[in-house]
Structure formats: structure tokens, C-alpha cells
């Protein structure tokens, strides 16, 4: 559980300065968020929103940030902490899940050209590395 550096409230990237979040109490808007924090935030959404939609027979399309999607993958696939940090989700590439009747992953796969997807995954992995 590595906590990234915190933003300050005067940082232009701080979500509390975005009009989309004007209705939220500032104390509910984090200055930083680790993957562990994201899993804790996403897990109730999986249980209380996504699974009920699937139970009703609907297909669900989820569009979210990479870390939110990584948290969801961790939950659905029950991936250990030490493994999920190496799972990179390429931006804009659909990740399809097939689930059993208990909502356990039977399999998942990316849609698209495997070589192009591999390159995009490498690009995502390189985002967190310092420039030399």
C-alpha cells in the first residue's frame, strides 16, 4: 500500500477545485489515494451497483480511470496485492469479463490486436517511471 504524494488544495489537479465535485464536502475529496484506498472505494460499488445490474440480466459497461479499473479487476479476480500492481490496463482498450452464476471470473480478455495491446500496456507501465 504505497501512498502517492498528496496534492495541496491549491494544486490545479485537486478534484475539489473542479466544478463537477462542487456538491461534495471537501473532507470527502482525498488529496491522495493508494490502490488500497481505491479498492475500498470501488468494492461497495461492485457489490451494491454493478452486481445487482448483472443479477437482473443486464450487461454492464464500465468506463473509469486506470486505478479504479485495476481495483475492480483485483476484486473480481481476487488478485493478491503483490500481483495487481503489475497488471496494466491499456487506455481505451475494452476488457471483457465472463462471469459464472456467482459472479466469479471465468475468463477475461482485451479486445483488439494483441501486439497493439501489449504496446499500450507497456506504455501504461512506463507512465509511473521517472524520466531520465
Short mmCIF file of N, CA and C in Angstrom, two decimals:
data_model
loop_
_atom_site.label_atom_id
_atom_site.label_comp_id
_atom_site.label_asym_id
_atom_site.label_seq_id
_atom_site.Cartn_x
_atom_site.Cartn_y
_atom_site.Cartn_z
N UNK A 1 0.84 -1.18 0.00
CA UNK A 1 0.00 0.00 0.00
C UNK A 1 0.88 1.24 0.00
N UNK A 2 1.27 1.66 -1.18
CA UNK A 2 2.13 2.83 -1.34
C UNK A 2 1.25 4.05 -1.56
N UNK A 3 1.37 5.01 -0.68
CA UNK A 3 0.59 6.23 -0.78
C UNK A 3 1.33 7.20 -1.69
N UNK A 4 0.72 7.62 -2.80
CA UNK A 4 1.39 8.59 -3.67
C UNK A 4 1.48 9.96 -2.97
N UNK A 5 2.34 10.83 -3.48
CA UNK A 5 2.45 12.16 -2.87
C UNK A 5 1.09 12.86 -2.90
N UNK A 6 0.77 13.55 -1.82
CA UNK A 6 -0.52 14.24 -1.72
C UNK A 6 -0.49 15.55 -2.50
N UNK A 7 -1.64 15.90 -3.07
CA UNK A 7 -1.81 17.21 -3.68
C UNK A 7 -2.07 18.21 -2.56
N UNK A 8 -1.94 19.47 -2.88
CA UNK A 8 -2.40 20.51 -1.96
C UNK A 8 -3.71 21.04 -2.53
N UNK A 9 -4.50 21.67 -1.68
CA UNK A 9 -5.81 22.15 -2.14
C UNK A 9 -5.70 23.28 -3.14
N UNK A 10 -4.53 23.90 -3.26
CA UNK A 10 -4.37 24.95 -4.27
C UNK A 10 -3.78 24.40 -5.58
N UNK A 11 -3.49 23.11 -5.63
CA UNK A 11 -2.99 22.47 -6.85
C UNK A 11 -4.11 22.41 -7.88
N UNK A 12 -3.82 22.77 -9.10
CA UNK A 12 -4.85 22.76 -10.15
C UNK A 12 -5.43 21.38 -10.41
N UNK A 13 -4.70 20.32 -10.03
CA UNK A 13 -5.19 18.96 -10.22
C UNK A 13 -6.10 18.48 -9.09
N UNK A 14 -6.19 19.23 -8.00
CA UNK A 14 -7.02 18.83 -6.86
C UNK A 14 -8.48 18.79 -7.30
N UNK A 15 -9.13 17.62 -7.20
CA UNK A 15 -10.52 17.49 -7.67
C UNK A 15 -11.50 18.45 -6.98
N UNK A 16 -11.19 18.88 -5.78
CA UNK A 16 -12.07 19.80 -5.07
C UNK A 16 -12.20 21.15 -5.76
N UNK A 17 -11.29 21.45 -6.69
CA UNK A 17 -11.37 22.70 -7.45
C UNK A 17 -12.15 22.53 -8.75
N UNK A 18 -12.59 21.32 -9.03
CA UNK A 18 -13.33 21.02 -10.26
C UNK A 18 -14.82 21.22 -10.00
N UNK A 19 -15.51 21.99 -10.85
CA UNK A 19 -16.95 22.22 -10.66
C UNK A 19 -17.79 20.95 -10.59
N UNK A 20 -17.30 19.85 -11.19
CA UNK A 20 -18.05 18.59 -11.13
C UNK A 20 -18.25 18.11 -9.70
N UNK A 21 -17.33 18.48 -8.82
CA UNK A 21 -17.36 17.99 -7.44
C UNK A 21 -17.83 19.06 -6.46
N UNK A 22 -18.44 20.12 -6.97
CA UNK A 22 -18.87 21.24 -6.12
C UNK A 22 -19.86 20.81 -5.05
N UNK A 23 -20.65 19.77 -5.32
CA UNK A 23 -21.65 19.31 -4.36
C UNK A 23 -21.10 18.42 -3.26
N UNK A 24 -19.83 18.07 -3.34
CA UNK A 24 -19.23 17.20 -2.33
C UNK A 24 -18.60 18.02 -1.21
N UNK A 25 -18.65 17.48 -0.02
CA UNK A 25 -17.96 18.08 1.10
C UNK A 25 -16.46 17.91 0.87
N UNK A 26 -15.70 18.96 1.03
CA UNK A 26 -14.25 18.92 0.78
C UNK A 26 -13.55 17.83 1.58
N UNK A 27 -14.10 17.48 2.77
CA UNK A 27 -13.46 16.44 3.58
C UNK A 27 -13.59 15.06 2.93
N UNK A 28 -14.51 14.94 1.96
CA UNK A 28 -14.71 13.66 1.27
C UNK A 28 -13.87 13.55 0.00
N UNK A 29 -13.10 14.57 -0.30
CA UNK A 29 -12.27 14.58 -1.50
C UNK A 29 -10.82 14.39 -1.07
N UNK A 30 -10.24 13.23 -1.37
CA UNK A 30 -8.87 12.96 -0.89
C UNK A 30 -7.82 13.79 -1.62
N UNK A 31 -6.73 14.02 -0.93
CA UNK A 31 -5.58 14.70 -1.52
C UNK A 31 -4.63 13.69 -2.16
N UNK A 32 -4.81 12.43 -1.82
CA UNK A 32 -4.03 11.33 -2.39
C UNK A 32 -4.87 10.07 -2.24
N UNK A 33 -4.54 9.05 -3.04
CA UNK A 33 -5.29 7.80 -2.95
C UNK A 33 -4.41 6.65 -3.43
N UNK A 34 -4.21 5.69 -2.56
CA UNK A 34 -3.44 4.50 -2.91
C UNK A 34 -4.39 3.49 -3.57
N UNK A 35 -3.82 2.43 -4.10
CA UNK A 35 -4.65 1.37 -4.67
C UNK A 35 -5.53 0.75 -3.59
N UNK A 36 -4.99 0.61 -2.38
CA UNK A 36 -5.79 0.07 -1.27
C UNK A 36 -7.00 0.97 -1.00
N UNK A 37 -6.81 2.29 -1.02
CA UNK A 37 -7.92 3.24 -0.85
C UNK A 37 -8.94 3.08 -1.97
N UNK A 38 -8.43 2.92 -3.19
CA UNK A 38 -9.31 2.79 -4.35
C UNK A 38 -10.13 1.51 -4.26
N UNK A 39 -9.52 0.41 -3.85
CA UNK A 39 -10.25 -0.85 -3.67
C UNK A 39 -11.37 -0.67 -2.64
N UNK A 40 -11.06 0.02 -1.56
CA UNK A 40 -12.08 0.25 -0.52
C UNK A 40 -13.23 1.10 -1.05
N UNK A 41 -12.95 2.00 -1.98
CA UNK A 41 -13.98 2.86 -2.57
C UNK A 41 -14.78 2.11 -3.64
N UNK A 42 -14.11 1.25 -4.41
CA UNK A 42 -14.76 0.56 -5.53
C UNK A 42 -15.56 -0.66 -5.08
N UNK A 43 -15.10 -1.33 -4.04
CA UNK A 43 -15.75 -2.56 -3.59
C UNK A 43 -17.25 -2.40 -3.31
N UNK A 44 -17.68 -1.37 -2.57
CA UNK A 44 -19.12 -1.21 -2.36
C UNK A 44 -19.89 -0.95 -3.66
N UNK A 45 -19.23 -0.27 -4.60
CA UNK A 45 -19.89 -0.01 -5.88
C UNK A 45 -20.09 -1.32 -6.65
N UNK A 46 -19.10 -2.19 -6.59
CA UNK A 46 -19.22 -3.52 -7.22
C UNK A 46 -20.38 -4.28 -6.59
N UNK A 47 -20.41 -4.31 -5.26
CA UNK A 47 -21.43 -5.09 -4.55
C UNK A 47 -22.84 -4.50 -4.67
N UNK A 48 -22.95 -3.17 -4.55
CA UNK A 48 -24.26 -2.53 -4.44
C UNK A 48 -24.84 -1.98 -5.74
N UNK A 49 -24.01 -1.84 -6.76
CA UNK A 49 -24.49 -1.26 -8.02
C UNK A 49 -24.27 -2.20 -9.20
N UNK A 50 -23.04 -2.64 -9.39
CA UNK A 50 -22.74 -3.44 -10.59
C UNK A 50 -23.35 -4.84 -10.50
N UNK A 51 -23.11 -5.54 -9.39
CA UNK A 51 -23.64 -6.91 -9.26
C UNK A 51 -25.17 -6.95 -9.37
N UNK A 52 -25.91 -6.05 -8.74
CA UNK A 52 -27.37 -6.08 -8.92
C UNK A 52 -27.80 -5.91 -10.38
N UNK A 53 -27.09 -5.08 -11.11
CA UNK A 53 -27.40 -4.91 -12.54
C UNK A 53 -27.15 -6.22 -13.29
N UNK A 54 -26.04 -6.86 -12.98
CA UNK A 54 -25.74 -8.14 -13.62
C UNK A 54 -26.76 -9.21 -13.23
N UNK A 55 -27.14 -9.22 -11.95
CA UNK A 55 -28.15 -10.19 -11.48
C UNK A 55 -29.47 -10.03 -12.21
N UNK A 56 -29.78 -8.80 -12.59
CA UNK A 56 -31.04 -8.55 -13.30
C UNK A 56 -30.96 -8.93 -14.78
N UNK A 57 -29.79 -9.42 -15.19
CA UNK A 57 -29.62 -9.87 -16.58
C UNK A 57 -29.04 -8.83 -17.51
N UNK A 58 -28.70 -7.67 -17.00
CA UNK A 58 -28.15 -6.62 -17.85
C UNK A 58 -26.66 -6.84 -18.09
N UNK A 59 -26.22 -6.34 -19.22
CA UNK A 59 -24.79 -6.27 -19.50
C UNK A 59 -24.34 -4.89 -19.02
N UNK A 60 -23.16 -4.81 -18.45
CA UNK A 60 -22.69 -3.58 -17.86
C UNK A 60 -21.41 -3.13 -18.55
N UNK A 61 -21.37 -1.87 -18.93
CA UNK A 61 -20.18 -1.26 -19.50
C UNK A 61 -19.64 -0.28 -18.46
N UNK A 62 -18.39 -0.43 -18.12
CA UNK A 62 -17.77 0.42 -17.11
C UNK A 62 -16.64 1.20 -17.76
N UNK A 63 -16.66 2.49 -17.57
CA UNK A 63 -15.60 3.37 -18.04
C UNK A 63 -15.09 4.13 -16.82
N UNK A 64 -13.80 4.01 -16.55
CA UNK A 64 -13.26 4.61 -15.33
C UNK A 64 -11.76 4.85 -15.50
N UNK A 65 -11.16 5.46 -14.50
CA UNK A 65 -9.71 5.67 -14.51
C UNK A 65 -9.00 4.33 -14.40
N UNK A 66 -7.73 4.32 -14.78
CA UNK A 66 -6.96 3.10 -14.73
C UNK A 66 -6.88 2.49 -13.34
N UNK A 67 -6.70 3.32 -12.31
CA UNK A 67 -6.58 2.78 -10.96
C UNK A 67 -7.92 2.23 -10.47
N UNK A 68 -9.02 2.88 -10.84
CA UNK A 68 -10.34 2.37 -10.46
C UNK A 68 -10.61 1.03 -11.15
N UNK A 69 -10.22 0.93 -12.42
CA UNK A 69 -10.40 -0.33 -13.13
C UNK A 69 -9.50 -1.41 -12.56
N UNK A 70 -8.29 -1.04 -12.20
CA UNK A 70 -7.37 -2.01 -11.59
C UNK A 70 -7.96 -2.52 -10.28
N UNK A 71 -8.56 -1.64 -9.50
CA UNK A 71 -9.20 -2.05 -8.24
C UNK A 71 -10.34 -3.03 -8.52
N UNK A 72 -11.13 -2.75 -9.54
CA UNK A 72 -12.25 -3.64 -9.88
C UNK A 72 -11.73 -5.00 -10.34
N UNK A 73 -10.68 -5.01 -11.14
CA UNK A 73 -10.06 -6.27 -11.58
C UNK A 73 -9.56 -7.04 -10.36
N UNK A 74 -8.95 -6.36 -9.42
CA UNK A 74 -8.45 -7.01 -8.19
C UNK A 74 -9.60 -7.67 -7.45
N UNK A 75 -10.73 -6.99 -7.36
CA UNK A 75 -11.90 -7.51 -6.64
C UNK A 75 -12.48 -8.71 -7.38
N UNK A 76 -12.76 -8.55 -8.66
CA UNK A 76 -13.44 -9.60 -9.42
C UNK A 76 -12.56 -10.85 -9.57
N UNK A 77 -11.27 -10.65 -9.82
CA UNK A 77 -10.36 -11.77 -10.00
C UNK A 77 -9.70 -12.24 -8.70
N UNK A 78 -9.95 -11.52 -7.62
CA UNK A 78 -9.36 -11.85 -6.32
C UNK A 78 -7.83 -11.96 -6.44
N UNK A 79 -7.25 -10.93 -7.02
CA UNK A 79 -5.81 -10.91 -7.27
C UNK A 79 -5.09 -10.38 -6.03
N UNK A 80 -4.04 -11.06 -5.58
CA UNK A 80 -3.28 -10.59 -4.42
C UNK A 80 -2.62 -9.22 -4.67
N UNK A 81 -2.40 -8.49 -3.60
CA UNK A 81 -1.80 -7.15 -3.69
C UNK A 81 -0.51 -7.14 -4.50
N UNK A 82 0.35 -8.12 -4.23
CA UNK A 82 1.67 -8.12 -4.88
C UNK A 82 1.59 -8.40 -6.38
N UNK A 83 0.47 -8.95 -6.85
CA UNK A 83 0.31 -9.22 -8.28
C UNK A 83 -0.42 -8.09 -9.02
N UNK A 84 -1.40 -7.46 -8.37
CA UNK A 84 -2.22 -6.47 -9.07
C UNK A 84 -1.40 -5.25 -9.48
N UNK A 85 -0.36 -4.94 -8.75
CA UNK A 85 0.45 -3.77 -9.11
C UNK A 85 1.16 -3.95 -10.45
N UNK A 86 1.25 -5.19 -10.93
CA UNK A 86 1.89 -5.45 -12.21
C UNK A 86 0.89 -5.63 -13.35
N UNK A 87 -0.39 -5.49 -13.04
CA UNK A 87 -1.43 -5.62 -14.06
C UNK A 87 -1.74 -4.24 -14.61
N UNK A 88 -1.38 -4.02 -15.87
CA UNK A 88 -1.58 -2.71 -16.50
C UNK A 88 -2.71 -2.78 -17.51
N UNK A 89 -3.63 -1.86 -17.38
CA UNK A 89 -4.80 -1.80 -18.26
C UNK A 89 -4.56 -0.71 -19.28
N UNK A 90 -4.48 -1.09 -20.55
CA UNK A 90 -4.23 -0.08 -21.57
C UNK A 90 -5.43 0.85 -21.75
N UNK A 91 -5.15 2.13 -21.88
CA UNK A 91 -6.20 3.13 -22.04
C UNK A 91 -6.98 2.89 -23.32
N UNK A 92 -8.30 2.90 -23.20
CA UNK A 92 -9.18 2.81 -24.36
C UNK A 92 -9.33 1.43 -24.97
N UNK A 93 -8.83 0.40 -24.31
CA UNK A 93 -8.94 -0.96 -24.83
C UNK A 93 -9.97 -1.71 -23.97
N UNK A 94 -11.06 -2.16 -24.58
CA UNK A 94 -12.08 -2.88 -23.79
C UNK A 94 -11.53 -4.16 -23.16
N UNK A 95 -11.86 -4.33 -21.89
CA UNK A 95 -11.52 -5.54 -21.14
C UNK A 95 -12.84 -6.25 -20.86
N UNK A 96 -13.01 -7.42 -21.44
CA UNK A 96 -14.26 -8.17 -21.34
C UNK A 96 -14.13 -9.23 -20.27
N UNK A 97 -15.17 -9.33 -19.43
CA UNK A 97 -15.22 -10.36 -18.40
C UNK A 97 -16.36 -11.30 -18.68
N UNK A 98 -16.10 -12.59 -18.50
CA UNK A 98 -17.14 -13.61 -18.49
C UNK A 98 -17.19 -14.14 -17.07
N UNK A 99 -18.39 -14.08 -16.46
CA UNK A 99 -18.56 -14.44 -15.06
C UNK A 99 -19.46 -15.66 -14.93
N UNK A 100 -19.27 -16.42 -13.86
CA UNK A 100 -20.17 -17.54 -13.60
C UNK A 100 -21.39 -17.04 -12.83
N UNK A 101 -22.27 -17.94 -12.43
CA UNK A 101 -23.52 -17.53 -11.77
C UNK A 101 -23.28 -16.90 -10.41
N UNK A 102 -22.09 -17.10 -9.85
CA UNK A 102 -21.73 -16.50 -8.56
C UNK A 102 -20.89 -15.24 -8.73
N UNK A 103 -20.80 -14.76 -9.97
CA UNK A 103 -20.07 -13.54 -10.32
C UNK A 103 -18.57 -13.66 -10.10
N UNK A 104 -18.08 -14.88 -10.24
CA UNK A 104 -16.64 -15.13 -10.23
C UNK A 104 -16.18 -15.14 -11.68
N UNK A 105 -15.00 -14.61 -11.92
CA UNK A 105 -14.49 -14.53 -13.28
C UNK A 105 -14.17 -15.92 -13.82
N UNK A 106 -14.75 -16.23 -14.97
CA UNK A 106 -14.43 -17.45 -15.69
C UNK A 106 -13.21 -17.16 -16.57
N UNK A 107 -13.26 -16.01 -17.23
CA UNK A 107 -12.12 -15.54 -18.00
C UNK A 107 -12.31 -14.06 -18.30
N UNK A 108 -11.21 -13.43 -18.67
CA UNK A 108 -11.27 -12.05 -19.14
C UNK A 108 -10.23 -11.89 -20.24
N UNK A 109 -10.50 -10.93 -21.11
CA UNK A 109 -9.61 -10.71 -22.25
C UNK A 109 -9.81 -9.30 -22.78
N UNK A 110 -8.76 -8.79 -23.40
CA UNK A 110 -8.82 -7.48 -24.04
C UNK A 110 -9.28 -7.68 -25.48
N UNK A 111 -10.06 -6.74 -25.98
CA UNK A 111 -10.49 -6.76 -27.37
C UNK A 111 -9.51 -5.96 -28.21
N UNK A 112 -9.03 -6.55 -29.28
CA UNK A 112 -8.13 -5.84 -30.17
C UNK A 112 -6.94 -6.68 -30.57
N UNK A 113 -6.06 -6.05 -31.32
CA UNK A 113 -4.84 -6.69 -31.80
C UNK A 113 -3.88 -6.93 -30.63
N UNK A 114 -3.50 -8.18 -30.37
CA UNK A 114 -2.65 -8.48 -29.21
C UNK A 114 -1.34 -7.69 -29.17
N UNK A 115 -0.70 -7.49 -30.30
CA UNK A 115 0.56 -6.75 -30.32
C UNK A 115 0.34 -5.28 -29.97
N UNK A 116 -0.71 -4.70 -30.49
CA UNK A 116 -1.03 -3.31 -30.18
C UNK A 116 -1.39 -3.16 -28.69
N UNK A 117 -2.11 -4.12 -28.17
CA UNK A 117 -2.49 -4.10 -26.75
C UNK A 117 -1.24 -4.23 -25.88
N UNK A 118 -0.33 -5.11 -26.25
CA UNK A 118 0.91 -5.28 -25.49
C UNK A 118 1.68 -3.96 -25.43
N UNK A 119 1.78 -3.25 -26.56
CA UNK A 119 2.49 -1.97 -26.60
C UNK A 119 1.79 -0.94 -25.70
N UNK A 120 0.47 -0.93 -25.73
CA UNK A 120 -0.27 0.01 -24.89
C UNK A 120 -0.10 -0.30 -23.41
N UNK A 121 -0.02 -1.59 -23.08
CA UNK A 121 0.21 -1.98 -21.68
C UNK A 121 1.61 -1.53 -21.24
N UNK A 122 2.58 -1.66 -22.12
CA UNK A 122 3.93 -1.19 -21.80
C UNK A 122 3.94 0.32 -21.60
N UNK A 123 3.17 1.05 -22.40
CA UNK A 123 3.07 2.50 -22.26
C UNK A 123 2.50 2.87 -20.88
N UNK A 124 1.47 2.13 -20.47
CA UNK A 124 0.88 2.38 -19.15
C UNK A 124 1.90 2.09 -18.05
N UNK A 125 2.62 1.00 -18.17
CA UNK A 125 3.63 0.63 -17.17
C UNK A 125 4.72 1.69 -17.08
N UNK A 126 5.06 2.31 -18.20
CA UNK A 126 6.13 3.31 -18.23
C UNK A 126 5.69 4.66 -17.67
N UNK A 127 4.40 4.89 -17.52
CA UNK A 127 3.91 6.19 -17.03
C UNK A 127 4.42 6.51 -15.64
N UNK A 128 4.57 5.52 -14.81
CA UNK A 128 4.99 5.77 -13.43
C UNK A 128 6.50 5.84 -13.24
N UNK A 129 7.25 5.63 -14.30
CA UNK A 129 8.70 5.62 -14.19
C UNK A 129 9.26 7.03 -14.42
N UNK A 130 10.30 7.36 -13.68
CA UNK A 130 10.92 8.67 -13.80
C UNK A 130 11.60 8.80 -15.15
N UNK A 131 11.52 10.00 -15.69
CA UNK A 131 12.21 10.30 -16.96
C UNK A 131 13.69 10.51 -16.66
N UNK A 132 14.53 10.02 -17.56
CA UNK A 132 15.98 10.19 -17.35
C UNK A 132 16.51 11.29 -18.22
#
